[in-house]
Coordinates of C-alpha atoms in Angstrom, one line a residue:
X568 CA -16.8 3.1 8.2
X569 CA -17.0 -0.1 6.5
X570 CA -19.6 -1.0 3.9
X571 CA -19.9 -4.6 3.4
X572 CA -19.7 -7.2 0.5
X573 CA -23.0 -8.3 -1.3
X574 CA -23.7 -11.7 0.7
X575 CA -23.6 -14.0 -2.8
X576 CA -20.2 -14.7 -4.8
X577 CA -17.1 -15.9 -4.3
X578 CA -13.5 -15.3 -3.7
X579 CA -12.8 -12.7 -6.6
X580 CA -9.2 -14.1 -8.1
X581 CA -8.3 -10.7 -9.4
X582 CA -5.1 -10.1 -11.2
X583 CA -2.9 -7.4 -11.7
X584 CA -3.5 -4.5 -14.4
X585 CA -2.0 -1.6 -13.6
X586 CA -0.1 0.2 -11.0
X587 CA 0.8 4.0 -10.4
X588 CA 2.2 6.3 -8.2
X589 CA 2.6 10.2 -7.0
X590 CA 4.1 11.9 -4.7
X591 CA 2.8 15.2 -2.9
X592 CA 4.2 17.9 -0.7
X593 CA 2.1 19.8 1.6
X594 CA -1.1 20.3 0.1
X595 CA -3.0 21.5 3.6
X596 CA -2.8 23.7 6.2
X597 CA -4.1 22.7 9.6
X598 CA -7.4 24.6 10.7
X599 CA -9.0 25.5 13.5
X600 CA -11.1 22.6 14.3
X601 CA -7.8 20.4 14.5
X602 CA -6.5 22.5 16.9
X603 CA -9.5 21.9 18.9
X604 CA -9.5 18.3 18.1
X605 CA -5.9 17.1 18.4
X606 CA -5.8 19.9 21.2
X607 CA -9.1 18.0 23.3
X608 CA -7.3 14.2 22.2
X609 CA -4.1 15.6 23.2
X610 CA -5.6 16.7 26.8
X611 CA -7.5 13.3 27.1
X612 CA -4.5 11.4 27.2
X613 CA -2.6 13.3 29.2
X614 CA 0.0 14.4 26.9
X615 CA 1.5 18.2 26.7
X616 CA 0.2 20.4 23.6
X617 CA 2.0 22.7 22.0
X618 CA 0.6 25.1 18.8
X619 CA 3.8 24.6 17.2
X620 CA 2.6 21.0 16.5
X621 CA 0.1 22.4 13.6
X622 CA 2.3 25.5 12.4
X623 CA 3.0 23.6 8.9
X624 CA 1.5 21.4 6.3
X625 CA 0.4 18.1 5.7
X626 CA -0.8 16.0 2.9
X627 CA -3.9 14.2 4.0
X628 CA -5.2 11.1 2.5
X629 CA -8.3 13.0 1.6
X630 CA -5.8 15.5 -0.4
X631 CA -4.1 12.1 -2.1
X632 CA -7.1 10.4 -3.0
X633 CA -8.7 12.8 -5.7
X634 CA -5.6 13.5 -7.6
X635 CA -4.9 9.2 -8.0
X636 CA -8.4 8.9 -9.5
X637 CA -8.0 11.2 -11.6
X638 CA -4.3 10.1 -12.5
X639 CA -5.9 7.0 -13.7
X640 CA -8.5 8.2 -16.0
X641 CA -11.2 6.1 -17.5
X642 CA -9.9 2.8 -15.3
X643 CA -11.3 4.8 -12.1
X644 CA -14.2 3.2 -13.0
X645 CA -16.9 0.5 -12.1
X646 CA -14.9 -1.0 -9.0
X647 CA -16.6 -3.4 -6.6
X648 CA -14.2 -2.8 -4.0
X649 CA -11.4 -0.5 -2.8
X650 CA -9.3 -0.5 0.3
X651 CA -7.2 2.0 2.0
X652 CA -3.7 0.9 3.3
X653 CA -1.1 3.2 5.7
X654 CA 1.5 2.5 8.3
X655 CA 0.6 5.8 10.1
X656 CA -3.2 8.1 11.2
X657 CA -4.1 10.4 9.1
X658 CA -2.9 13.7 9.4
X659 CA -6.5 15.0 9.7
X660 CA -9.9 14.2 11.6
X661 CA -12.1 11.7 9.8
X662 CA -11.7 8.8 7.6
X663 CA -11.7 9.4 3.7
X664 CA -13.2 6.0 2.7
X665 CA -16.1 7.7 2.5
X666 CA -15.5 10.2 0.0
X667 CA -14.3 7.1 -2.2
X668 CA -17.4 5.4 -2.0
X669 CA -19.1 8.7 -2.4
X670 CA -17.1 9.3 -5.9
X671 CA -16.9 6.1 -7.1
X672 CA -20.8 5.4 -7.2
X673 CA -22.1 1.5 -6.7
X674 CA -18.9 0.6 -5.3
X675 CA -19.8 -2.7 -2.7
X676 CA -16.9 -2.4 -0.4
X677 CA -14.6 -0.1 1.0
X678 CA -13.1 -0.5 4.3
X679 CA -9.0 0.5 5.8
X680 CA -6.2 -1.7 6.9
X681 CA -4.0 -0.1 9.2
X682 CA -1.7 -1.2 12.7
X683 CA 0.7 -3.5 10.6
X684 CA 3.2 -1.9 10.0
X685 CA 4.5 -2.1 5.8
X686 CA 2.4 -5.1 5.8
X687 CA -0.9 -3.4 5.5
X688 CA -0.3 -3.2 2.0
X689 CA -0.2 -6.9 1.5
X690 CA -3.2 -7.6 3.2
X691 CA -5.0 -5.2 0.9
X692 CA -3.8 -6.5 -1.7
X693 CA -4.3 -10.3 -0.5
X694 CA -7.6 -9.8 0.6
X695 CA -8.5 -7.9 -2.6
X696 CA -7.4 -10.2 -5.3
X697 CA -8.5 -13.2 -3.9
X698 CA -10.6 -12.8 -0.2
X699 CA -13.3 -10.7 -0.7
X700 CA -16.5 -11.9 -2.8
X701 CA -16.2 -11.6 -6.6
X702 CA -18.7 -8.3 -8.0
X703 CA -20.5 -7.5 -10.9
X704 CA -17.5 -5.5 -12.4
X705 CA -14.5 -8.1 -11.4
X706 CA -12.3 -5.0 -11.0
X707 CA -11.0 -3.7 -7.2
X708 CA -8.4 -0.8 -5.9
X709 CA -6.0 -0.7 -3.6
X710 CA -4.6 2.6 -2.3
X711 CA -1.5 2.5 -0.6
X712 CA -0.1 6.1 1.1
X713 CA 2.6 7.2 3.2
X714 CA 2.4 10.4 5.4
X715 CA 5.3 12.6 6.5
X716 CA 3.0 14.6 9.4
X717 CA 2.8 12.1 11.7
X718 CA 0.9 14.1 15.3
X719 CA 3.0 13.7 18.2
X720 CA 3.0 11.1 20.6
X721 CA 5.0 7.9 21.1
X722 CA 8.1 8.2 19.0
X723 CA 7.6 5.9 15.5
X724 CA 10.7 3.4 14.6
X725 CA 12.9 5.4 11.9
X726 CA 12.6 2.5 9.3
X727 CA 8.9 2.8 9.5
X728 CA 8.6 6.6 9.6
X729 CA 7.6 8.5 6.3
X730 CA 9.5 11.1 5.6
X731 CA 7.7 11.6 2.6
X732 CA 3.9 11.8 1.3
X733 CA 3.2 9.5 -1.8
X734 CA 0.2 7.7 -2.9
X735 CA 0.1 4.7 -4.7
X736 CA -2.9 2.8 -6.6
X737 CA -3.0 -0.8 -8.1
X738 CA -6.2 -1.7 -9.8
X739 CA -7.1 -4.9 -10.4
X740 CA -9.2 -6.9 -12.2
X741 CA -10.0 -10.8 -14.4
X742 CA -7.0 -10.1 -17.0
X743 CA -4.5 -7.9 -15.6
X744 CA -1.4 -8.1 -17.5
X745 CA 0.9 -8.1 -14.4
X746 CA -0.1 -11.8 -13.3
X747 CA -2.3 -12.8 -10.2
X748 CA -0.5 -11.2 -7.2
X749 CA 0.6 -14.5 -5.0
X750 CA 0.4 -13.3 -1.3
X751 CA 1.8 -14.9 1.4
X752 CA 2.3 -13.6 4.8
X753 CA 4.0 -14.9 8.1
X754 CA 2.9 -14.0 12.1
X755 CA 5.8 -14.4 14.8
X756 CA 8.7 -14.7 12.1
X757 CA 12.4 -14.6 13.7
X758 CA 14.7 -13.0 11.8
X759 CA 16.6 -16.2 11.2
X760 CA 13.2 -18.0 9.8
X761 CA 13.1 -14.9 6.8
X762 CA 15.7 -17.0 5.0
X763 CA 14.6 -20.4 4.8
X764 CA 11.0 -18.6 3.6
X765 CA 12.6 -16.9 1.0
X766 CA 14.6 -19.6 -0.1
X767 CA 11.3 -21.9 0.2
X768 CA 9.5 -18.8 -2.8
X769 CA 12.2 -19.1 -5.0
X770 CA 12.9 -22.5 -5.2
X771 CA 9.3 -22.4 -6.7
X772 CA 9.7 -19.6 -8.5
X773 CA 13.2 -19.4 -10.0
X774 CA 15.1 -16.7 -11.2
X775 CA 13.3 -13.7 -9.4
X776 CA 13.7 -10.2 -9.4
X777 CA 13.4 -9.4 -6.3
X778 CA 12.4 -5.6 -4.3
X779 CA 12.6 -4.9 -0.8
X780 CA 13.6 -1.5 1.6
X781 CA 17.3 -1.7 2.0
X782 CA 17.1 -2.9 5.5
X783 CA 16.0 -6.8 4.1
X784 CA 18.8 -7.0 0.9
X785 CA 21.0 -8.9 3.2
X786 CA 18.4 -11.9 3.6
X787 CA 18.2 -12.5 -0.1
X788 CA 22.2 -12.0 0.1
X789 CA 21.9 -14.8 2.9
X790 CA 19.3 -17.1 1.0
X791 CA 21.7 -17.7 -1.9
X792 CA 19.1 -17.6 -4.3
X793 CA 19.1 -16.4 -8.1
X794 CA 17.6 -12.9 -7.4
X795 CA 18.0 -9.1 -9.1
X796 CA 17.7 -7.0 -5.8
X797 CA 16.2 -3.7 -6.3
X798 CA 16.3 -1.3 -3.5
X799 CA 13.3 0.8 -2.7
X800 CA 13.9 4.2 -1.6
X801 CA 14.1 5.3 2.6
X802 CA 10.9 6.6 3.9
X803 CA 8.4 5.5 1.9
X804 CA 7.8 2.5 5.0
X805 CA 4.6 1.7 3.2
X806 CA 4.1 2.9 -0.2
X807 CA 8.1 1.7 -1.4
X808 CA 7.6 -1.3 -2.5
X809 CA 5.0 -0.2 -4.7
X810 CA 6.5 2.9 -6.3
X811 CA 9.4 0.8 -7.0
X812 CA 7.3 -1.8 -8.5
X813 CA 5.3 0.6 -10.5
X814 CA 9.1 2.4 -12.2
X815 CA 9.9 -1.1 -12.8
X816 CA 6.5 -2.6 -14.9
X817 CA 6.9 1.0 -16.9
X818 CA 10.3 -0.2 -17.8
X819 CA 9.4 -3.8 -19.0
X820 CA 9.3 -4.9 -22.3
X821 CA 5.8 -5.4 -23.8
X822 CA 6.4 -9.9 -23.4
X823 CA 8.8 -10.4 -20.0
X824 CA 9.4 -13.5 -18.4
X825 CA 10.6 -11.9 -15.3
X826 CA 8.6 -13.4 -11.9
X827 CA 8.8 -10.4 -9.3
X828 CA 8.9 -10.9 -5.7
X829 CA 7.9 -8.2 -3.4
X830 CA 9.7 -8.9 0.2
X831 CA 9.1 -7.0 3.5
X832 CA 10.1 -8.1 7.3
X833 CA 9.0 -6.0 10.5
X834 CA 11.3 -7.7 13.3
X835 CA 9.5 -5.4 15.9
X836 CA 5.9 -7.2 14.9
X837 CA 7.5 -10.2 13.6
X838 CA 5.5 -10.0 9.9
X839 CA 6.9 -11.3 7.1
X840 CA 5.4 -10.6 4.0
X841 CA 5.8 -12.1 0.0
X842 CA 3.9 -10.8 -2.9
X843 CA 5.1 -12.6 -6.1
X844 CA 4.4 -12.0 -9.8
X845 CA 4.9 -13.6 -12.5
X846 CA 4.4 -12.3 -15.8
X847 CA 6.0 -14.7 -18.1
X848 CA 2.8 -15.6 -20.0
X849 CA 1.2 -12.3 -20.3
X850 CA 1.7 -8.8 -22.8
X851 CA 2.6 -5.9 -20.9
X852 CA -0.4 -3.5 -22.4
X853 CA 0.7 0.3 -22.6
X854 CA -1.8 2.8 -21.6
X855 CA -3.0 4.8 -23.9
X856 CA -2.7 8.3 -21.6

């Protein structure tokens, strides 16, 4: 379900103000109605069931979504927008937009980007923080969430399997203390185009601390660039980056002059996606919970 943007306003401009992150392990059990629905898609498709597919647990997005509202407190709280992102379905019938739009009452938009990969996350965040038309609060959410029960069908590439469930939510609004999250992403990118890119970011950008899945730490290696690589831990395809940036801003000092570039490359789509930071002019504020 998507519920649209007020027709009036412009592009939003949102900045960073906060970023956190939780993991969860098996929250659910499956039920009867998804055996009969997975069962009845499984049959349409011609694909052989078995039971055993539902015999454990799963962490749904539904199950994710209450617990990161509430981790955030008082800042869940007047946004005109929030968007889902995932690499993989959801491990249960239905679409839990909804319920977010149901909870977070007078919310404008809320909509799902999903089917790219790692780089879903960007474009939420892109199309957040500067696409969609500015509201009356000037404050938007991002949810980004892995899933380890992934239903069984075409076999998923390793590096962008979760092996994990973890949530992460970035909330954004006019003077987030991270900096303006610069976004820029690349269709049909050979893997010997990643490096001129990169080097192309941080020529502008300068000394960069840099975070990417291990699989891309020889690029920046390659680009011979000034850059502090931090590695994001394996299985977390989508939500990574994120986590690794959220540890990271929690360790900063209160002024840092540190710019932050966020780097992921899917050769088997051919995205390549840059998020950069920079928080040399701004306070890191500390939460008061």
């Amino acid at each position: 379900m998507y519920i649209g943007p007020k027709p009036d306003g412009i592009g939003a401009d949102l900045r960073l103000a906060h970023i956190d992150h939780c993991a969860f392990d098996g929250l659910s059990a499956f039920n009867d109605l998804d055996r009969t629905y997975f069962g009845h898609l499984w049959e349409l498709f011609g694909l052989p069931w078995e039971d055993a597919y539902l015999a454990g647990r799963r962490t749904t997005f539904h199950d994710m979504t209450g617990p990161m509202l509430g981790r955030l407190g008082p800042l869940a709280e007047g946004f005109d927008a929030a968007v889902l992102a995932s690499s993989t379905p959801d491990a249960e019938p239905g679409f839990p937009m909804p319920f977010l739009e149901h909870v977070l009452d007078g919310i404008d938009t809320v909509f799902a980007i999903s089917d790219q990969g790692a780089a879903g996350a960007f474009t939420a965040l892109r199309l957040t923080a500067t696409t969609l038309p500015a509201g009356s609060h000037g404050r938007a959410l991002v949810l980004v969430m892995d899933q380890a029960t992934v239903g069984q069908g075409p076999p998923i590439p390793e590096d962008i399997r979760p092996t994990r469930d973890m949530a992460v939510a970035l909330v954004l609004d006019r003077d987030g203390a991270l900096g303006a999250p610069r976004v820029r992403q690349h269709a049909g990118v050979s893997a010997s185009d990643v490096v001129t890119l990169l080097r192309t970011e941080v020529e502008e950008a300068g000394a960069v601390t840099a975070i990417c899945r291990p699989a891309f730490a020889p690029y920046w290696a390659k680009a011979g660039v000034s850059a502090d690589v931090l590695r994001v831990p394996a299985g977390l395809p989508c939500t990574g980056l994120w986590v690794t940036l959220s540890e990271h801003c929690a360790d900063l000092p209160e002024t840092s002059d540190r710019k932050i570039v966020l780097a992921d490359y899917d050769p088997h789509l051919g995205y390549l996606s840059l998020c950069r930071l920079d928080t040399a002019a701004t306070s890191i504020r500390r939460l008061p919970w």
